[in-house]
Short mmCIF file of C-alpha atoms in Angstrom, two decimals:
data_model
loop_
_atom_site.label_atom_id
_atom_site.label_comp_id
_atom_site.label_asym_id
_atom_site.label_seq_id
_atom_site.Cartn_x
_atom_site.Cartn_y
_atom_site.Cartn_z
CA GLN A 1 -25.87 -136.61 -92.73
CA ARG A 2 -24.18 -135.88 -96.02
CA TYR A 3 -22.99 -132.50 -94.75
CA LYS A 4 -20.96 -133.86 -91.81
CA LYS A 5 -17.77 -133.20 -93.81
CA LEU A 6 -18.58 -129.55 -93.77
CA GLN A 7 -18.74 -129.37 -90.01
CA PRO A 8 -15.66 -128.56 -87.90
CA LEU A 9 -14.45 -131.40 -85.76
CA ASP A 10 -15.09 -129.56 -82.50
CA ALA A 11 -18.69 -128.65 -83.38
CA LEU A 12 -21.42 -129.86 -81.04
CA ASP A 13 -24.32 -131.96 -82.19
CA ASP A 14 -26.77 -129.10 -82.00
CA GLU A 15 -24.37 -126.99 -84.13
CA LYS A 16 -24.23 -129.62 -86.84
CA ASP A 17 -27.96 -129.27 -87.65
CA TYR A 18 -27.42 -126.14 -89.68
CA LYS A 19 -30.39 -126.91 -91.97
CA THR A 20 -32.80 -125.81 -89.26
CA LEU A 21 -30.67 -123.81 -86.89
CA VAL A 22 -28.39 -121.80 -89.14
CA HIS A 23 -30.55 -118.68 -88.75
CA THR A 24 -30.06 -118.79 -84.93
CA LEU A 25 -26.27 -119.16 -84.98
CA PRO A 26 -23.83 -116.23 -84.80
CA ILE A 27 -22.20 -115.18 -88.00
CA GLU A 28 -18.80 -116.19 -86.86
CA MET A 29 -19.96 -119.73 -86.17
CA VAL A 30 -21.76 -119.99 -89.51
CA SER A 31 -18.63 -118.79 -91.35
CA THR A 32 -16.64 -121.49 -89.45
CA ILE A 33 -19.12 -124.15 -90.24
CA PHE A 34 -19.21 -123.33 -94.02
CA LYS A 35 -15.50 -122.44 -94.16
CA THR A 36 -16.26 -119.05 -95.73
CA LYS A 37 -15.98 -115.36 -94.89
CA PHE A 38 -18.86 -112.95 -94.27
CA SER A 39 -18.30 -109.18 -94.47
CA ASP A 40 -19.73 -106.78 -91.96
CA GLU A 41 -23.46 -106.19 -92.19
CA GLY A 42 -23.71 -108.78 -94.99
CA ARG A 43 -22.27 -106.42 -97.68
CA CYS A 44 -19.08 -107.18 -99.65
CA LYS A 45 -17.46 -103.80 -99.83
CA LYS A 46 -13.78 -104.82 -99.87
CA GLY A 47 -11.65 -107.98 -99.76
CA PRO A 48 -12.74 -111.55 -100.46
CA ALA A 49 -16.08 -112.77 -99.16
CA GLY A 50 -18.07 -116.01 -99.62
CA LEU A 51 -16.79 -119.30 -101.04
CA ARG A 52 -13.66 -119.56 -103.20
CA GLU A 53 -14.33 -120.69 -106.81
CA GLU A 54 -12.43 -123.93 -106.17
CA GLN A 55 -14.38 -124.61 -102.97
CA ALA A 56 -17.75 -124.02 -104.70
CA ARG A 57 -16.76 -126.24 -107.62
CA VAL A 58 -15.78 -129.06 -105.08
CA TYR A 59 -19.04 -128.70 -103.20
CA ALA A 60 -20.95 -128.81 -106.52
CA ASP A 61 -19.14 -131.98 -107.62
CA VAL A 62 -19.64 -133.68 -104.19
CA PHE A 63 -23.23 -132.66 -103.42
CA GLY A 64 -24.69 -131.94 -106.86
CA LYS A 65 -26.35 -128.80 -108.01
CA ASN A 66 -28.01 -126.56 -105.47
CA ALA A 67 -31.63 -127.54 -106.09
CA ILE A 68 -34.46 -128.93 -103.91
CA THR A 69 -35.12 -132.61 -104.71
CA PRO A 70 -38.73 -133.02 -105.85
CA PRO A 71 -40.82 -135.43 -103.79
CA LYS A 72 -41.52 -138.81 -105.04
CA ARG A 73 -44.80 -139.11 -106.84
CA ASP A 74 -47.14 -141.97 -106.14
CA ASN A 75 -48.38 -144.10 -108.93
CA ILE A 76 -51.65 -142.74 -110.20
CA TRP A 77 -53.31 -146.13 -110.05
CA LEU A 78 -52.30 -146.75 -106.45
CA LYS A 79 -53.60 -143.29 -105.63
CA LEU A 80 -56.94 -144.10 -107.22
CA VAL A 81 -57.20 -147.41 -105.29
CA ARG A 82 -56.35 -145.64 -102.02
CA GLN A 83 -59.00 -142.93 -102.55
CA THR A 84 -61.55 -145.42 -103.70
CA PHE A 85 -61.20 -148.26 -101.13
CA LEU A 86 -59.39 -146.82 -98.09
CA GLY A 87 -60.63 -144.56 -95.38
CA ILE A 88 -63.33 -145.21 -92.77
CA PHE A 89 -66.21 -143.81 -94.88
CA ASN A 90 -65.15 -145.71 -98.05
CA ILE A 91 -64.75 -148.95 -96.14
CA LEU A 92 -68.33 -148.47 -94.75
CA LEU A 93 -69.71 -147.74 -98.17
CA TRP A 94 -68.00 -150.81 -99.77
CA SER A 95 -69.22 -153.07 -96.92
CA CYS A 96 -72.78 -151.87 -97.60
CA VAL A 97 -72.31 -152.71 -101.30
CA LEU A 98 -71.06 -156.13 -100.41
CA ALA A 99 -73.95 -156.68 -98.02
CA GLU A 100 -76.42 -155.68 -100.78
CA VAL A 101 -74.83 -158.07 -103.29
CA LEU A 102 -74.94 -160.87 -100.73
CA LEU A 103 -78.62 -160.09 -99.94
CA ILE A 104 -79.45 -160.10 -103.68
CA ILE A 105 -77.78 -163.51 -104.16
CA VAL A 106 -79.38 -165.06 -101.05
CA PHE A 107 -82.94 -163.85 -101.52
CA SER A 108 -82.99 -164.23 -105.35
CA GLY A 109 -82.99 -168.04 -104.94
CA ARG A 110 -85.89 -167.94 -102.44
CA ASN A 111 -88.12 -165.60 -104.49
CA SER A 112 -87.92 -167.75 -107.65
CA GLY A 113 -89.06 -170.86 -105.78
CA ALA A 114 -91.91 -169.05 -104.02
CA GLU A 115 -93.40 -167.71 -107.21
CA LYS A 116 -94.01 -171.18 -108.76
#
């Protein structure tokens, strides 16, 4: 979405998804999409190739530095609660604990009256 400005106006929708399809596109199309020049066989032997300094500076200002954004980290306490109480097996275990506590409460009153 944020790279739509980089795409040529006549590019098709499948061509705009360069993040996953760029390795399948022809070199000429990739150079058109990124507004850059590639030399033959990927080697820069003569003449200008790649982004211009000004173009690279503008892209860095607009899109930020070229780094992968780290994933959001969950709160450690929420993670602990999820691992402790959620999941089929954990729900079954906690329901057994609840049933045991209820049985202790219910039968503790009956046993004390029967002993007298």
